[in-house]
């Protein structure tokens, strides 16, 4: 995935980015907008708190909302729950959604694994995928 900032303060509500998603050989260009980040200041989060980070992704014939929740699961452990919702307005995208729902799950899982590698090992997967 390619992400390029378009406007706003990185990581803050209202920030927009150009995103290029790739599923197989198909590429989709979209605009991602951060719609929720709670708490706004991620330093010193009290135990038991839930961190919310939501995004809306809009592209030709497609709308998607991603809602992430992070909670402490133990010492040095975080539980990450990610929900994705997709809506399609173009016939081709509706067919892709109906015939290949696993592709969307697979793509989401890959993004989660990439983030896990970054968070745990400092690995930037963008450098390895050229």
PDB file of N, CA and C in Angstrom, residues 85-125:
ATOM      1  N   UNK A  85     -15.678  -2.221   7.157  1.00  0.00           N
ATOM      2  CA  UNK A  85     -16.981  -2.250   6.495  1.00  0.00           C
ATOM      3  C   UNK A  85     -16.779  -1.730   5.072  1.00  0.00           C
ATOM      4  N   UNK A  86     -17.332  -2.433   4.105  1.00  0.00           N
ATOM      5  CA  UNK A  86     -17.194  -2.045   2.702  1.00  0.00           C
ATOM      6  C   UNK A  86     -18.568  -1.858   2.083  1.00  0.00           C
ATOM      7  N   UNK A  87     -18.687  -0.840   1.238  1.00  0.00           N
ATOM      8  CA  UNK A  87     -19.896  -0.617   0.441  1.00  0.00           C
ATOM      9  C   UNK A  87     -19.445  -0.308  -0.976  1.00  0.00           C
ATOM     10  N   UNK A  88     -20.152  -0.888  -1.929  1.00  0.00           N
ATOM     11  CA  UNK A  88     -19.772  -0.718  -3.328  1.00  0.00           C
ATOM     12  C   UNK A  88     -20.940  -0.128  -4.113  1.00  0.00           C
ATOM     13  N   UNK A  89     -20.640   0.831  -4.988  1.00  0.00           N
ATOM     14  CA  UNK A  89     -21.689   1.452  -5.788  1.00  0.00           C
ATOM     15  C   UNK A  89     -21.556   1.115  -7.278  1.00  0.00           C
ATOM     16  N   UNK A  90     -20.434   0.617  -7.699  1.00  0.00           N
ATOM     17  CA  UNK A  90     -20.232   0.242  -9.105  1.00  0.00           C
ATOM     18  C   UNK A  90     -20.398  -1.264  -9.252  1.00  0.00           C
ATOM     19  N   UNK A  91     -20.950  -1.693 -10.366  1.00  0.00           N
ATOM     20  CA  UNK A  91     -21.220  -3.106 -10.603  1.00  0.00           C
ATOM     21  C   UNK A  91     -19.966  -3.969 -10.479  1.00  0.00           C
ATOM     22  N   UNK A  92     -18.870  -3.539 -11.084  1.00  0.00           N
ATOM     23  CA  UNK A  92     -17.640  -4.327 -11.027  1.00  0.00           C
ATOM     24  C   UNK A  92     -17.174  -4.526  -9.585  1.00  0.00           C
ATOM     25  N   UNK A  93     -17.208  -3.459  -8.794  1.00  0.00           N
ATOM     26  CA  UNK A  93     -16.779  -3.574  -7.397  1.00  0.00           C
ATOM     27  C   UNK A  93     -17.746  -4.443  -6.595  1.00  0.00           C
ATOM     28  N   UNK A  94     -19.030  -4.373  -6.903  1.00  0.00           N
ATOM     29  CA  UNK A  94     -19.994  -5.245  -6.220  1.00  0.00           C
ATOM     30  C   UNK A  94     -19.704  -6.706  -6.519  1.00  0.00           C
ATOM     31  N   UNK A  95     -19.375  -7.003  -7.778  1.00  0.00           N
ATOM     32  CA  UNK A  95     -19.032  -8.376  -8.158  1.00  0.00           C
ATOM     33  C   UNK A  95     -17.775  -8.855  -7.444  1.00  0.00           C
ATOM     34  N   UNK A  96     -16.771  -7.991  -7.391  1.00  0.00           N
ATOM     35  CA  UNK A  96     -15.536  -8.344  -6.679  1.00  0.00           C
ATOM     36  C   UNK A  96     -15.853  -8.633  -5.215  1.00  0.00           C
ATOM     37  N   UNK A  97     -16.665  -7.794  -4.596  1.00  0.00           N
ATOM     38  CA  UNK A  97     -17.050  -7.984  -3.197  1.00  0.00           C
ATOM     39  C   UNK A  97     -17.800  -9.281  -2.963  1.00  0.00           C
ATOM     40  N   UNK A  98     -18.668  -9.642  -3.897  1.00  0.00           N
ATOM     41  CA  UNK A  98     -19.442 -10.880  -3.763  1.00  0.00           C
ATOM     42  C   UNK A  98     -18.623 -12.130  -4.065  1.00  0.00           C
ATOM     43  N   UNK A  99     -17.793 -12.055  -5.095  1.00  0.00           N
ATOM     44  CA  UNK A  99     -17.062 -13.233  -5.543  1.00  0.00           C
ATOM     45  C   UNK A  99     -15.738 -13.451  -4.813  1.00  0.00           C
ATOM     46  N   UNK A 100     -15.190 -12.391  -4.245  1.00  0.00           N
ATOM     47  CA  UNK A 100     -13.878 -12.514  -3.615  1.00  0.00           C
ATOM     48  C   UNK A 100     -13.821 -11.866  -2.226  1.00  0.00           C
ATOM     49  N   UNK A 101     -14.752 -12.195  -1.330  1.00  0.00           N
ATOM     50  CA  UNK A 101     -14.717 -11.543  -0.015  1.00  0.00           C
ATOM     51  C   UNK A 101     -13.441 -11.869   0.760  1.00  0.00           C
ATOM     52  N   UNK A 102     -12.861 -13.034   0.508  1.00  0.00           N
ATOM     53  CA  UNK A 102     -11.630 -13.420   1.191  1.00  0.00           C
ATOM     54  C   UNK A 102     -10.460 -12.521   0.849  1.00  0.00           C
ATOM     55  N   UNK A 103     -10.475 -11.913  -0.332  1.00  0.00           N
ATOM     56  CA  UNK A 103      -9.384 -11.014  -0.725  1.00  0.00           C
ATOM     57  C   UNK A 103      -9.332  -9.800   0.191  1.00  0.00           C
ATOM     58  N   UNK A 104     -10.483  -9.305   0.623  1.00  0.00           N
ATOM     59  CA  UNK A 104     -10.513  -8.154   1.514  1.00  0.00           C
ATOM     60  C   UNK A 104      -9.998  -8.538   2.902  1.00  0.00           C
ATOM     61  N   UNK A 105     -10.396  -9.717   3.383  1.00  0.00           N
ATOM     62  CA  UNK A 105      -9.896 -10.198   4.673  1.00  0.00           C
ATOM     63  C   UNK A 105      -8.386 -10.406   4.623  1.00  0.00           C
ATOM     64  N   UNK A 106      -7.919 -11.010   3.530  1.00  0.00           N
ATOM     65  CA  UNK A 106      -6.491 -11.277   3.367  1.00  0.00           C
ATOM     66  C   UNK A 106      -5.697  -9.972   3.357  1.00  0.00           C
ATOM     67  N   UNK A 107      -6.191  -8.966   2.653  1.00  0.00           N
ATOM     68  CA  UNK A 107      -5.517  -7.671   2.597  1.00  0.00           C
ATOM     69  C   UNK A 107      -5.470  -7.035   3.982  1.00  0.00           C
ATOM     70  N   UNK A 108      -6.580  -7.076   4.721  1.00  0.00           N
ATOM     71  CA  UNK A 108      -6.616  -6.505   6.070  1.00  0.00           C
ATOM     72  C   UNK A 108      -5.638  -7.228   6.989  1.00  0.00           C
ATOM     73  N   UNK A 109      -5.604  -8.547   6.911  1.00  0.00           N
ATOM     74  CA  UNK A 109      -4.686  -9.339   7.734  1.00  0.00           C
ATOM     75  C   UNK A 109      -3.236  -8.988   7.408  1.00  0.00           C
ATOM     76  N   UNK A 110      -2.921  -8.803   6.126  1.00  0.00           N
ATOM     77  CA  UNK A 110      -1.551  -8.450   5.739  1.00  0.00           C
ATOM     78  C   UNK A 110      -1.150  -7.099   6.324  1.00  0.00           C
ATOM     79  N   UNK A 111      -2.067  -6.128   6.312  1.00  0.00           N
ATOM     80  CA  UNK A 111      -1.762  -4.823   6.898  1.00  0.00           C
ATOM     81  C   UNK A 111      -1.522  -4.951   8.401  1.00  0.00           C
ATOM     82  N   UNK A 112      -2.312  -5.792   9.065  1.00  0.00           N
ATOM     83  CA  UNK A 112      -2.131  -5.995  10.505  1.00  0.00           C
ATOM     84  C   UNK A 112      -0.786  -6.666  10.787  1.00  0.00           C
ATOM     85  N   UNK A 113      -0.411  -7.652   9.987  1.00  0.00           N
ATOM     86  CA  UNK A 113       0.881  -8.321  10.181  1.00  0.00           C
ATOM     87  C   UNK A 113       2.035  -7.363   9.916  1.00  0.00           C
ATOM     88  N   UNK A 114       1.891  -6.508   8.908  1.00  0.00           N
ATOM     89  CA  UNK A 114       2.927  -5.514   8.614  1.00  0.00           C
ATOM     90  C   UNK A 114       3.097  -4.550   9.795  1.00  0.00           C
ATOM     91  N   UNK A 115       1.966  -4.115  10.370  1.00  0.00           N
ATOM     92  CA  UNK A 115       2.053  -3.208  11.516  1.00  0.00           C
ATOM     93  C   UNK A 115       2.668  -3.905  12.713  1.00  0.00           C
ATOM     94  N   UNK A 116       2.307  -5.161  12.927  1.00  0.00           N
ATOM     95  CA  UNK A 116       2.881  -5.945  14.036  1.00  0.00           C
ATOM     96  C   UNK A 116       4.403  -6.024  13.897  1.00  0.00           C
ATOM     97  N   UNK A 117       4.885  -6.286  12.681  1.00  0.00           N
ATOM     98  CA  UNK A 117       6.331  -6.352  12.433  1.00  0.00           C
ATOM     99  C   UNK A 117       6.983  -5.001  12.730  1.00  0.00           C
ATOM    100  N   UNK A 118       6.302  -3.914  12.396  1.00  0.00           N
ATOM    101  CA  UNK A 118       6.829  -2.583  12.671  1.00  0.00           C
ATOM    102  C   UNK A 118       6.861  -2.318  14.178  1.00  0.00           C
ATOM    103  N   UNK A 119       5.741  -2.611  14.865  1.00  0.00           N
ATOM    104  CA  UNK A 119       5.638  -2.313  16.291  1.00  0.00           C
ATOM    105  C   UNK A 119       6.587  -3.166  17.133  1.00  0.00           C
ATOM    106  N   UNK A 120       6.736  -4.432  16.775  1.00  0.00           N
ATOM    107  CA  UNK A 120       7.541  -5.338  17.592  1.00  0.00           C
ATOM    108  C   UNK A 120       9.014  -5.364  17.202  1.00  0.00           C
ATOM    109  N   UNK A 121       9.320  -5.161  15.916  1.00  0.00           N
ATOM    110  CA  UNK A 121      10.695  -5.317  15.451  1.00  0.00           C
ATOM    111  C   UNK A 121      11.245  -4.065  14.779  1.00  0.00           C
ATOM    112  N   UNK A 122      10.414  -3.025  14.634  1.00  0.00           N
ATOM    113  CA  UNK A 122      10.867  -1.810  13.971  1.00  0.00           C
ATOM    114  C   UNK A 122      11.045  -1.984  12.470  1.00  0.00           C
ATOM    115  N   UNK A 123      10.459  -3.054  11.918  1.00  0.00           N
ATOM    116  CA  UNK A 123      10.598  -3.376  10.505  1.00  0.00           C
ATOM    117  C   UNK A 123       9.653  -2.541   9.666  1.00  0.00           C
ATOM    118  N   UNK A 124      10.186  -1.813   8.691  1.00  0.00           N
ATOM    119  CA  UNK A 124       9.352  -1.057   7.773  1.00  0.00           C
ATOM    120  C   UNK A 124       9.200  -1.923   6.515  1.00  0.00           C
ATOM    121  N   UNK A 125       8.044  -2.540   6.359  1.00  0.00           N
ATOM    122  CA  UNK A 125       7.843  -3.493   5.262  1.00  0.00           C
ATOM    123  C   UNK A 125       7.880  -2.821   3.899  1.00  0.00           C
TER     124      UNK A 125
END
